[in-house]
Short mmCIF file of C-alpha atoms and ligand atoms in Angstrom, two decimals:
data_model
loop_
_atom_site.label_atom_id
_atom_site.label_comp_id
_atom_site.label_asym_id
_atom_site.label_seq_id
_atom_site.Cartn_x
_atom_site.Cartn_y
_atom_site.Cartn_z
CA MET N 1 15.25 21.54 -16.98
CA LYS N 2 11.67 21.31 -15.70
CA ILE N 3 10.92 17.84 -14.36
CA GLY N 4 7.62 16.46 -13.04
CA ILE N 5 7.84 13.70 -10.45
CA LEU N 6 4.71 11.63 -9.82
CA GLY N 7 5.08 10.18 -6.34
CA THR N 8 5.75 11.37 -2.81
CA GLY N 9 7.45 8.27 -1.41
CA MET N 10 11.14 7.61 -0.81
CA VAL N 11 11.85 7.35 -4.55
CA GLY N 12 10.19 10.68 -5.35
CA ASN N 13 12.08 12.26 -2.47
CA ALA N 14 15.47 10.85 -3.50
CA LEU N 15 15.08 11.73 -7.20
CA GLY N 16 13.56 15.15 -6.49
CA THR N 17 16.26 16.14 -4.03
CA LYS N 18 19.11 15.12 -6.33
CA LEU N 19 17.54 16.88 -9.33
CA VAL N 20 16.99 20.11 -7.40
CA GLN N 21 20.59 19.93 -6.16
CA GLY N 22 21.63 19.59 -9.81
CA GLY N 23 19.94 22.91 -10.66
CA HIS N 24 16.65 21.57 -12.11
CA GLU N 25 13.15 22.84 -11.35
CA VAL N 26 11.13 19.96 -9.93
CA THR N 27 7.41 19.65 -9.21
CA MET N 28 6.41 16.66 -7.07
CA GLY N 29 2.89 15.46 -7.77
CA SER N 30 0.39 13.73 -5.56
CA ARG N 31 -3.34 12.92 -5.46
CA THR N 32 -3.88 16.19 -3.62
CA ALA N 33 -2.17 19.56 -4.07
CA ASN N 34 -1.38 19.83 -0.35
CA ASN N 35 0.16 16.39 0.31
CA GLU N 36 2.09 16.46 3.59
CA SER N 37 5.15 14.46 2.44
CA ALA N 38 5.43 16.54 -0.73
CA GLN N 39 5.27 19.78 1.23
CA LYS N 40 7.85 18.52 3.71
CA TRP N 41 10.13 17.60 0.81
CA ALA N 42 9.66 20.99 -0.90
CA SER N 43 10.40 22.95 2.26
CA SER N 44 13.65 21.05 2.79
CA ALA N 45 14.77 20.89 -0.86
CA GLY N 46 14.78 24.63 -1.59
CA ALA N 47 13.38 27.22 -3.96
CA ARG N 48 13.45 25.03 -7.09
CA ALA N 49 11.20 22.41 -5.42
CA HIS N 50 7.44 22.69 -5.95
CA THR N 51 4.37 20.59 -5.19
CA ALA N 52 1.15 20.05 -7.15
CA THR N 53 -1.40 17.45 -8.15
CA PHE N 54 -0.28 14.59 -10.38
CA ARG N 55 -1.86 16.40 -13.32
CA ASP N 56 -0.17 19.74 -12.68
CA ALA N 57 3.19 18.08 -12.03
CA ALA N 58 2.90 16.24 -15.36
CA SER N 59 1.97 19.49 -17.16
CA PHE N 60 4.97 21.21 -15.56
CA GLY N 61 7.54 18.61 -16.58
CA GLU N 62 9.42 18.61 -19.88
CA VAL N 63 10.22 15.09 -18.71
CA VAL N 64 8.00 13.19 -16.27
CA ILE N 65 9.10 10.49 -13.84
CA SER N 66 6.47 8.03 -12.59
CA CYS N 67 7.30 6.63 -9.16
CA THR N 68 3.97 5.84 -7.53
CA GLY N 69 3.11 2.54 -5.85
CA GLY N 70 3.11 0.22 -8.87
CA MET N 71 -0.36 -1.24 -8.25
CA HIS N 72 -1.70 2.34 -8.25
CA SER N 73 0.37 3.90 -11.03
CA MET N 74 -2.35 3.50 -13.67
CA GLU N 75 -4.85 5.19 -11.37
CA ALA N 76 -2.44 8.09 -10.82
CA LEU N 77 -1.75 8.40 -14.54
CA GLN N 78 -5.45 8.16 -15.49
CA SER N 79 -6.09 11.14 -13.20
CA ILE N 80 -3.70 13.12 -15.44
CA GLY N 81 -5.17 12.13 -18.80
CA PRO N 82 -3.30 12.06 -22.10
CA GLU N 83 -2.77 15.75 -22.91
CA PRO N 84 -0.22 16.76 -20.23
CA LEU N 85 1.83 13.69 -21.20
CA ARG N 86 1.52 13.97 -24.99
CA ASN N 87 4.87 13.53 -26.81
CA LYS N 88 6.80 13.65 -23.53
CA ILE N 89 9.28 11.14 -22.20
CA LEU N 90 7.83 9.37 -19.16
CA ILE N 91 10.39 7.43 -17.15
CA ASP N 92 8.59 4.60 -15.33
CA VAL N 93 10.44 3.59 -12.17
CA SER N 94 7.60 1.68 -10.49
CA ASN N 95 7.19 -2.02 -9.81
CA PRO N 96 3.73 -3.60 -9.40
CA LEU N 97 4.46 -5.10 -6.00
CA GLN N 98 1.80 -6.45 -3.66
CA PHE N 99 2.98 -6.97 -0.10
CA ASN N 100 1.53 -9.63 2.16
CA ASN N 101 1.08 -9.17 5.90
CA ASP N 102 4.15 -11.30 6.62
CA GLY N 103 6.38 -8.94 4.58
CA SER N 104 6.60 -11.26 1.57
CA MET N 105 5.68 -9.88 -1.83
CA VAL N 106 4.32 -10.95 -5.17
CA LEU N 107 3.99 -9.08 -8.46
CA GLY N 108 0.34 -8.12 -8.99
CA PHE N 109 0.73 -9.01 -12.69
CA CYS N 110 3.71 -10.29 -14.65
CA ASN N 111 4.94 -12.72 -17.26
CA THR N 112 2.44 -11.84 -20.01
CA ASP N 113 2.12 -8.15 -19.10
CA SER N 114 3.95 -5.41 -17.21
CA LEU N 115 3.34 -1.95 -15.82
CA GLY N 116 5.57 -0.42 -18.49
CA GLU N 117 3.40 -1.94 -21.21
CA GLN N 118 0.15 -0.96 -19.50
CA ILE N 119 1.32 2.66 -19.41
CA GLN N 120 2.47 2.63 -23.05
CA ARG N 121 -0.85 1.04 -24.16
CA ALA N 122 -2.91 3.60 -22.26
CA PHE N 123 -0.76 6.55 -23.42
CA PRO N 124 0.22 5.76 -27.01
CA PHE N 125 1.46 9.32 -27.62
CA THR N 126 3.80 9.29 -24.61
CA ARG N 127 7.37 8.03 -24.96
CA VAL N 128 7.53 5.51 -22.10
CA VAL N 129 10.98 4.37 -20.97
CA LYS N 130 11.24 1.88 -18.12
CA ALA N 131 14.37 2.59 -16.07
CA LEU N 132 15.82 2.65 -12.54
CA ASN N 133 13.25 0.13 -11.21
CA THR N 134 15.91 -2.53 -10.46
CA VAL N 135 17.94 -0.51 -7.94
CA ASN N 136 17.27 1.00 -4.54
CA CYS N 137 16.65 4.76 -4.55
CA ASP N 138 19.95 5.58 -2.80
CA VAL N 139 21.73 3.78 -5.64
CA MET N 140 19.53 5.42 -8.33
CA VAL N 141 20.85 8.87 -7.49
CA LYS N 142 24.37 7.82 -6.49
CA PRO N 143 25.59 4.75 -8.38
CA SER N 144 28.99 5.02 -6.64
CA ARG N 145 27.12 3.87 -3.47
CA VAL N 146 27.89 0.42 -4.94
CA PRO N 147 31.58 -0.05 -5.82
CA GLY N 148 32.80 -1.12 -9.25
CA ASP N 149 30.87 -1.50 -12.49
CA HIS N 150 27.17 -2.35 -12.26
CA ASP N 151 24.27 -1.97 -14.62
CA LEU N 152 20.91 -0.36 -15.18
CA PHE N 153 18.37 -1.88 -17.56
CA ILE N 154 16.20 0.31 -19.73
CA CYS N 155 13.55 -0.55 -22.29
CA GLY N 156 10.94 1.15 -24.42
CA ASN N 157 9.58 1.37 -27.94
CA ASP N 158 11.21 4.70 -28.84
CA ALA N 159 14.94 4.33 -29.56
CA ALA N 160 15.60 8.09 -29.47
CA ALA N 161 13.81 8.41 -26.11
CA LYS N 162 15.94 5.62 -24.64
CA LYS N 163 19.12 7.39 -25.81
CA GLU N 164 17.91 10.62 -24.26
CA VAL N 165 17.10 8.87 -20.98
CA ALA N 166 20.55 7.24 -20.89
CA LYS N 167 22.04 10.74 -21.29
CA TYR N 168 19.87 12.07 -18.45
CA LEU N 169 20.85 9.18 -16.19
CA ASN N 170 24.47 10.08 -16.83
CA GLU N 171 24.07 13.84 -16.39
CA TRP N 172 21.60 13.80 -13.51
CA PHE N 173 22.92 10.92 -11.41
CA GLY N 174 26.33 9.87 -12.77
CA TRP N 175 25.43 6.53 -14.39
CA LYS N 176 28.05 5.60 -16.99
CA ILE N 177 26.45 5.28 -20.44
CA ASP N 178 28.20 1.91 -20.87
CA ASN N 179 26.40 0.64 -17.77
CA VAL N 180 22.97 1.44 -19.18
CA VAL N 181 21.86 -1.78 -20.87
CA ASP N 182 19.06 -1.42 -23.43
CA VAL N 183 17.05 -4.64 -23.16
CA GLY N 184 14.64 -3.87 -25.99
CA ASP N 185 11.08 -2.72 -26.53
CA ILE N 186 8.61 -2.06 -23.74
CA THR N 187 7.68 -5.75 -23.42
CA ALA N 188 11.12 -6.15 -21.79
CA ALA N 189 9.56 -4.41 -18.77
CA ARG N 190 8.12 -7.89 -17.98
CA ALA N 191 11.69 -9.06 -17.43
CA THR N 192 12.97 -6.06 -15.49
CA GLU N 193 9.89 -5.98 -13.24
CA MET N 194 10.28 -9.73 -12.67
CA MET N 195 13.78 -9.05 -11.32
CA MET N 196 12.11 -7.68 -8.21
CA PRO N 197 11.29 -10.98 -6.48
CA PHE N 198 14.97 -11.93 -6.85
CA TRP N 199 16.11 -8.46 -5.73
CA MET N 200 13.87 -8.80 -2.65
CA ARG N 201 15.34 -12.21 -1.79
CA LEU N 202 18.85 -10.74 -1.93
CA PHE N 203 17.78 -7.72 0.12
CA GLN N 204 16.02 -9.75 2.82
CA GLY N 205 18.46 -12.64 2.83
CA ALA N 206 21.84 -13.12 1.19
CA ILE N 207 22.88 -9.45 1.22
CA GLY N 208 20.71 -8.01 3.96
CA HIS N 209 20.75 -4.35 2.83
CA PRO N 210 19.57 -2.52 -0.31
CA HIS N 211 22.89 -1.11 -1.55
CA PHE N 212 23.78 -3.67 -4.20
CA ASN N 213 23.18 -4.07 -7.89
CA TYR N 214 23.35 -6.44 -10.86
CA HIS N 215 26.25 -6.50 -13.32
CA ILE N 216 26.28 -8.27 -16.68
CA VAL N 217 29.60 -9.94 -17.47
CA ARG N 218 29.99 -10.56 -21.19
CA GLY N 219 31.95 -13.46 -22.64
CA ASN N 220 32.79 -13.78 -26.32
N1 LIG E 301 12.02 2.19 -2.69
C1 LIG E 301 12.92 1.99 -3.62
O1 LIG E 301 14.14 2.14 -3.40
C2 LIG E 301 12.47 1.57 -4.99
C3 LIG E 301 13.40 1.15 -5.94
C4 LIG E 301 12.97 0.83 -7.24
C5 LIG E 301 11.63 0.97 -7.58
N2 LIG E 301 10.74 1.35 -6.61
C6 LIG E 301 9.33 1.53 -7.01
O2 LIG E 301 9.07 2.93 -7.00
C7 LIG E 301 7.70 3.18 -6.67
C8 LIG E 301 7.64 4.21 -5.55
O3 LIG E 301 8.09 3.63 -4.37
P1 LIG E 301 8.08 4.51 -3.01
O4 LIG E 301 8.44 3.59 -1.92
O5 LIG E 301 8.82 5.77 -3.21
O6 LIG E 301 6.56 4.98 -2.89
P2 LIG E 301 5.18 4.18 -2.60
O7 LIG E 301 4.87 4.29 -1.16
O8 LIG E 301 5.24 2.83 -3.22
O9 LIG E 301 4.14 5.07 -3.45
C9 LIG E 301 3.78 6.33 -3.00
C10 LIG E 301 3.00 7.05 -4.07
O10 LIG E 301 1.94 6.22 -4.58
C11 LIG E 301 0.77 7.01 -4.65
N3 LIG E 301 -0.44 6.20 -4.47
C12 LIG E 301 -0.71 5.30 -3.50
N4 LIG E 301 -1.96 4.81 -3.63
C13 LIG E 301 -2.50 5.44 -4.72
C14 LIG E 301 -3.76 5.38 -5.37
N5 LIG E 301 -4.73 4.56 -4.95
N6 LIG E 301 -3.95 6.14 -6.48
C15 LIG E 301 -2.97 6.96 -6.93
N7 LIG E 301 -1.75 7.08 -6.34
C16 LIG E 301 -1.53 6.33 -5.26
C17 LIG E 301 0.88 7.98 -3.49
O11 LIG E 301 0.06 9.07 -3.74
P3 LIG E 301 -0.08 10.29 -2.66
O12 LIG E 301 1.16 11.11 -2.88
O13 LIG E 301 -1.32 10.98 -3.08
O14 LIG E 301 -0.15 9.66 -1.31
C18 LIG E 301 2.36 8.31 -3.51
O15 LIG E 301 2.63 9.41 -4.34
C19 LIG E 301 7.10 1.81 -6.32
O16 LIG E 301 6.39 1.33 -7.44
C20 LIG E 301 8.31 0.93 -6.05
O17 LIG E 301 8.06 -0.41 -6.36
C21 LIG E 301 11.12 1.64 -5.35
#
């Protein structure tokens, strides 16, 4: 499959590397065609790894994954424009985090809006599915990094797109379909993005490392 990854950070690197290892063709996009981190990634990931601008990476992908800094994702996507993303599934992994100088963070917007919704509003002909934003990137690509059953939350307005994404998460990374919890339409991105302040507390405090996850236990 041809996959466009928007983002040259640790998430783009982790997803891109795993997808190339799985036999996919991946283009990592950036603001510039010659981004240093993207080129470093491509030279270590092998012949199926390519680099381009955000726009060219989006045009390349049959599926596009957005993993830019969440307060800048709209800017990155606006530089692409609607056509390269028309009718495609866009998996939005980003969280709109704003970090303070002391290492603490807040969400730049939340509660009555979310990044997932902003993207879907701006790109009405793109099938936006919010997914993977509630786990660390090592866990995204290797769920067995955390023992036992644990869950991913996905949401979006297009039911068929969510089913397709759940299948990709299984095939690409090994997430069990039963552990992919559909939490509803794209407004549910408010909830999954708002899990980040809690995730950060666990990471910086009670757990102390990023290799953990949430699990929903159902009663009857
Ligand atoms: N780290 C994790 O394990 C994890 C887990 C879940 C979700 N997330 C979310 O995933 C996203 C990516 O995280 P990350 O740590 O890999 O990368 P990051 O450092 O948050 O973002 C890097 C990307 O953002 C782009 N960017 C920065 N400023 C920009 C601007 N003004 N306009 C357009 N693009 C801009 C950069 O573009 P250039 O390539 O041009 O520099 C780069 O591609 C974040 O939203 C994060 O909250 C991270």
